[in-house]
Amino acid sequence: MAAQAPTMAVPTDTQLIQAQAGLWRHSLCHLTAIALRCAVQLGALASPEEGTYTLIPLSYLLVDGVFIDGEASQKAIVLATTSRHYIDAALGLADWFKKDIAPPPSPFEDVHGATLFEESMALLDPESDKVFHEALAAHDHLGINTILRECHDLFKGVQSLTDCCGGDGTTARAIVKAFPHIKCNVLDLRKVIEKVPSDGIVNYVAGDLFHTIPPAQAVMLKLVLHFWSDEDCINILAQCKKAIPSREMGGKVIVIDIVVGSSSKEMLETQLLVDMLMLVCTRGRQRDENDWSTIFTKAGFSDYKIIKKLGPRGVIERQDSVSPTLWIDGEELQACAAWGACPADVRSTVTRSRYSQ
């Protein structure tokens, strides 16, 4: 007897119309970014001479010549993430997954034969390389003043600090402005440091954080680790551990990075989209609380604490033998280093195969 085809519930007319609308939305949502790119390129978001409607917060980030809390325009991020190079790499994602290469290059490297922020990209397309670097700087610098206000106590008592991959020193200068007693080092590659004029405010050091980090009471990694694999992160954190003194001497490592897992659907979607950006362009990824716990432990840190979550980012402090405290939306919760002791609604609910070891 022939097997019967499985029966399927027939959607109602209303459900079919809604499904069609949903299909259009998902298929065409990339045009939102393309339209935004077009507006930026045409100068449609330039600050007008005559009065006009009040800008929403997102618009403030894209207007030339408007500085909010010292933050410059973020339009380079729009141009970078909608660039031909990024779109081509994203379109090659399925082919990339089918390849068996160890260790695998990023999809961006696989398609273009060049690595973001390295000389190979500058040789491939100097103008796009410039935009990518501007986007990186805009991404890194946004929100530092908010962090310094919201996490003020984190920097109290710190006498010296090394900002790893600190670029032109914008973040370090903001720290010195808020805490004049802190002596700041900025560590970055020689090709970056050579382009930065000495300002007498911070000390610029050319080097590689995989090999050695200038000793300081505190070492900071601001939006650095999500560019790297778990193994690379463990090596970086191990170097950080060597650079700081004991807990009794005030030694600490400060990580400012995305912590995947939010009660807000919109914020969680944003975190996962940025994770996709890392997947396409780098060999790194975003991490949830369990992922952070794993790499901290493997790097030799016995305890740590998430001080605060600010939007999609978390501010994480690591010391040896300290009772950790977890901050979620301003509510203080006692937690152990193994996140299993946290309430279930606090632990990350995001489970993805890419997150597995």
XYZ file of C-alpha atoms in Angstrom:
357
model
C 0.000 0.000 0.000
C 1.465 3.362 -1.031
C 2.422 5.684 1.764
C 0.109 8.630 2.144
C 1.492 12.104 1.787
C 1.490 13.978 5.086
C -1.400 16.337 5.482
C -0.762 20.014 5.985
C -2.965 22.532 7.696
C -4.166 25.035 5.137
C -3.534 28.638 6.215
C -6.431 31.030 6.225
C -6.576 33.892 3.749
C -5.528 36.317 6.468
C -2.570 34.130 7.455
C -1.431 33.841 3.831
C -1.554 37.603 3.349
C 0.386 38.146 6.579
C 2.891 35.463 5.562
C 3.413 37.147 2.208
C 4.037 40.478 3.930
C 6.507 38.780 6.267
C 8.305 37.185 3.322
C 8.614 40.564 1.622
C 9.925 42.161 4.809
C 12.638 39.551 5.340
C 13.605 39.475 1.652
C 13.801 43.244 1.306
C 15.024 44.348 4.744
C 18.536 44.847 3.352
C 17.138 47.794 1.389
C 16.716 49.673 4.675
C 20.490 49.737 5.038
C 20.923 50.570 1.347
C 18.497 53.503 1.654
C 20.337 54.724 4.747
C 23.628 54.478 2.852
C 22.133 56.505 0.004
C 20.970 59.220 2.420
C 24.441 59.435 3.954
C 26.151 59.621 0.561
C 23.774 62.324 -0.687
C 24.230 64.426 2.438
C 20.533 64.213 3.242
C 21.397 64.044 6.937
C 23.547 67.172 6.973
C 22.668 69.696 9.671
C 20.403 72.321 8.027
C 20.891 76.052 8.454
C 17.185 76.641 9.032
C 15.151 75.153 11.852
C 13.511 71.817 11.224
C 11.969 68.901 13.066
C 13.723 67.528 16.140
C 16.068 64.645 15.339
C 15.567 61.239 16.884
C 18.626 59.865 18.799
C 19.676 57.620 15.896
C 19.686 60.588 13.511
C 22.016 62.538 15.788
C 24.641 59.844 15.229
C 24.629 60.453 11.481
C 24.584 64.247 11.215
C 27.852 65.915 10.240
C 29.071 68.624 12.589
C 26.830 67.613 15.488
C 28.629 66.344 18.578
C 26.623 64.699 21.341
C 28.656 64.251 24.515
C 31.801 64.543 22.414
C 30.768 61.787 20.011
C 31.402 62.362 16.303
C 29.299 61.130 13.378
C 28.809 57.388 13.001
C 28.106 57.532 9.262
C 31.312 55.601 8.445
C 29.723 52.534 10.067
C 26.791 52.763 7.652
C 29.124 53.111 4.661
C 31.337 50.208 5.780
C 28.578 47.703 6.555
C 26.791 48.421 3.265
C 29.934 48.473 1.143
C 30.341 46.303 -1.934
C 33.184 44.394 -0.253
C 31.063 43.468 2.760
C 27.973 42.566 0.703
C 30.031 40.339 -1.623
C 31.550 38.545 1.373
C 28.124 38.040 2.964
C 26.709 36.645 -0.285
C 29.527 34.073 -0.294
C 28.647 32.779 3.170
C 26.982 29.546 1.983
C 30.000 28.602 -0.154
C 32.286 29.412 2.775
C 30.422 27.029 5.092
C 30.865 24.190 2.563
C 34.648 24.509 2.508
C 36.867 22.364 4.722
C 39.848 24.570 5.527
C 41.678 24.572 8.849
C 41.998 27.129 10.203
C 39.356 28.759 8.021
C 39.841 32.311 6.760
C 36.974 34.710 7.301
C 34.430 34.860 4.459
C 35.789 38.352 3.729
C 39.322 36.986 3.333
C 38.035 34.044 1.306
C 36.224 36.243 -1.239
C 38.640 39.161 -1.493
C 42.013 37.637 -0.621
C 42.550 40.507 1.806
C 42.189 41.019 5.554
C 40.359 43.941 7.100
C 42.565 46.618 8.692
C 45.740 45.101 7.238
C 47.984 46.206 4.368
C 46.409 43.705 1.977
C 43.098 45.592 2.209
C 44.790 48.936 1.564
C 46.373 47.478 -1.572
C 43.051 46.042 -2.743
C 41.029 49.254 -2.325
C 42.619 52.248 -0.537
C 39.368 54.245 -0.365
C 37.372 51.385 1.163
C 40.233 50.655 3.562
C 40.006 54.270 4.748
C 36.241 53.932 5.302
C 36.697 50.669 7.238
C 39.270 52.305 9.532
C 36.990 55.306 10.087
C 34.131 52.937 10.919
C 36.320 51.042 13.387
C 37.287 54.287 15.133
C 33.673 55.497 15.259
C 32.538 52.130 16.624
C 35.259 52.053 19.285
C 34.890 55.631 20.503
C 31.118 55.808 20.867
C 29.902 55.656 24.452
C 33.188 55.986 26.352
C 31.949 59.031 28.291
C 28.792 57.149 29.275
C 30.917 54.241 30.485
C 33.129 56.560 32.528
C 30.062 58.050 34.225
C 28.122 54.828 34.755
C 31.167 52.826 35.894
C 32.987 55.622 37.725
C 33.964 53.427 40.674
C 35.725 50.979 38.352
C 38.469 53.550 37.705
C 38.722 54.971 41.223
C 42.055 54.124 42.792
C 43.622 53.123 39.473
C 47.004 54.833 39.093
C 48.032 53.453 35.687
C 46.194 51.855 32.776
C 47.123 50.304 29.426
C 44.508 50.616 26.689
C 45.130 47.704 24.309
C 44.491 48.422 20.625
C 43.816 51.999 21.669
C 44.366 53.499 18.212
C 44.728 57.273 18.229
C 44.253 57.478 21.996
C 40.725 58.931 22.011
C 39.531 56.578 24.749
C 42.693 56.998 26.829
C 42.447 60.799 26.622
C 38.825 60.624 27.781
C 39.942 58.543 30.772
C 42.691 61.029 31.663
C 40.226 63.911 31.355
C 37.831 62.205 33.776
C 40.594 60.871 36.045
C 43.662 63.155 35.736
C 45.660 61.044 38.198
C 45.663 57.985 35.887
C 48.775 57.498 33.769
C 47.610 55.943 30.482
C 49.512 53.861 27.943
C 48.062 53.242 24.482
C 49.238 49.974 22.925
C 48.775 49.364 19.213
C 50.674 48.144 16.173
C 53.637 50.212 15.010
C 51.882 51.205 11.768
C 49.097 52.750 13.878
C 51.276 54.432 16.496
C 53.566 55.999 13.867
C 50.629 58.002 12.500
C 49.605 59.420 15.893
C 51.280 62.683 16.958
C 52.552 62.802 20.531
C 50.120 64.803 22.656
C 51.818 64.756 26.051
C 48.622 63.371 27.588
C 49.060 59.627 27.072
C 52.069 57.419 26.352
C 51.947 55.649 22.974
C 53.590 52.216 22.777
C 54.127 50.247 19.562
C 53.728 46.524 20.084
C 51.632 43.374 19.761
C 49.257 42.399 22.566
C 49.829 38.712 21.736
C 53.473 39.032 22.794
C 53.699 41.609 25.549
C 51.560 44.305 27.163
C 53.043 47.338 28.967
C 52.684 46.726 32.725
C 50.008 48.774 34.473
C 47.669 48.526 37.428
C 44.790 48.028 34.988
C 44.653 46.714 31.428
C 41.636 47.558 29.268
C 40.281 45.728 26.213
C 37.533 47.867 24.698
C 35.727 46.155 21.810
C 38.813 44.075 21.039
C 38.086 40.448 21.886
C 35.094 40.034 19.571
C 37.521 40.274 16.638
C 39.339 37.122 17.773
C 38.713 33.395 18.150
C 38.336 31.845 21.598
C 41.894 30.498 21.469
C 43.290 33.908 20.549
C 41.234 35.562 23.308
C 42.656 33.169 25.879
C 46.194 34.043 24.754
C 45.440 37.780 24.901
C 43.913 37.516 28.372
C 46.904 35.490 29.569
C 49.179 38.365 28.472
C 46.905 40.802 30.308
C 47.239 38.717 33.459
C 51.034 38.969 33.225
C 50.865 42.759 32.860
C 48.924 43.537 36.043
C 49.929 43.265 39.714
C 48.115 41.151 42.289
C 44.597 41.891 43.479
C 46.039 43.236 46.721
C 47.948 45.805 44.644
C 44.784 46.775 42.770
C 45.500 44.819 39.591
C 42.546 44.343 37.262
C 41.614 43.684 33.634
C 38.666 45.630 32.212
C 36.793 44.233 29.213
C 34.181 46.334 27.423
C 32.426 44.172 24.861
C 29.072 42.833 23.750
C 27.421 40.286 26.054
C 24.831 38.395 24.008
C 21.545 37.859 25.792
C 19.035 40.623 26.439
C 15.469 40.794 27.706
C 14.818 43.245 24.865
C 13.985 41.505 21.574
C 15.333 44.460 19.590
C 18.603 44.539 21.554
C 19.105 40.776 21.230
C 18.504 40.992 17.485
C 21.095 43.773 17.287
C 23.636 41.670 19.191
C 23.106 38.706 16.867
C 23.365 40.894 13.764
C 26.704 42.218 15.015
C 27.695 38.589 15.574
C 26.912 37.958 11.902
C 29.081 40.957 11.019
C 31.968 39.392 12.956
C 31.344 36.042 11.238
C 31.535 37.581 7.768
C 34.439 39.974 8.297
C 36.675 38.467 10.987
C 37.642 35.217 12.689
C 35.944 36.339 15.888
C 32.427 36.323 17.299
C 30.177 37.777 19.969
C 29.803 35.875 23.242
C 27.153 35.225 25.848
C 27.855 35.056 29.580
C 28.736 31.360 29.515
C 31.216 31.940 26.684
C 32.912 34.745 28.624
C 33.077 32.515 31.697
C 34.823 29.787 29.703
C 37.567 31.949 28.203
C 38.202 33.784 31.501
C 38.668 30.479 33.291
C 40.957 29.057 30.596
C 43.044 32.239 30.712
C 43.680 31.666 34.423
C 41.225 34.085 36.031
C 39.507 32.500 39.003
C 36.799 35.128 39.385
C 35.331 38.072 37.549
C 32.260 40.277 37.562
C 30.056 41.977 35.022
C 29.802 45.496 36.415
C 27.057 46.802 34.179
C 25.289 46.261 30.886
C 25.014 49.395 28.766
C 22.874 48.744 25.714
C 24.324 45.739 23.879
C 27.645 45.989 25.740
C 28.819 44.748 29.085
C 31.615 46.106 31.275
C 33.530 43.207 32.802
C 36.148 43.383 35.558
C 38.505 40.529 36.355
C 40.625 40.132 39.448
C 41.871 37.125 41.355
C 39.840 35.834 44.326
C 37.098 38.440 44.373
C 33.406 37.883 45.102
C 31.788 38.702 41.762
C 28.769 40.930 41.336
C 26.524 40.868 38.296
C 24.649 43.966 37.155
C 21.672 43.544 34.841
C 19.724 46.699 33.969
C 20.919 48.375 37.158
C 19.771 45.573 39.481
C 22.533 44.123 41.623
C 22.602 40.347 41.963
C 25.156 38.258 43.806
C 26.623 35.583 41.559
C 29.320 32.942 41.617
C 32.015 32.608 38.951
C 30.164 29.661 37.454
C 27.057 31.354 36.069
C 24.874 28.419 37.059
C 24.088 30.156 40.341
C 22.433 33.065 38.516
C 18.633 33.134 38.164
C 17.414 31.370 35.042
C 16.051 34.546 33.467
C 19.479 36.167 33.788
C 21.429 33.392 32.095
C 21.670 33.610 28.347
C 18.943 31.838 26.399
C 20.786 32.091 23.117
C 21.938 28.666 21.910
C 23.675 28.531 18.565
C 25.946 25.908 17.050
C 28.549 28.605 16.432
C 28.809 29.138 20.177
C 29.775 25.535 20.933
C 33.390 24.668 21.630
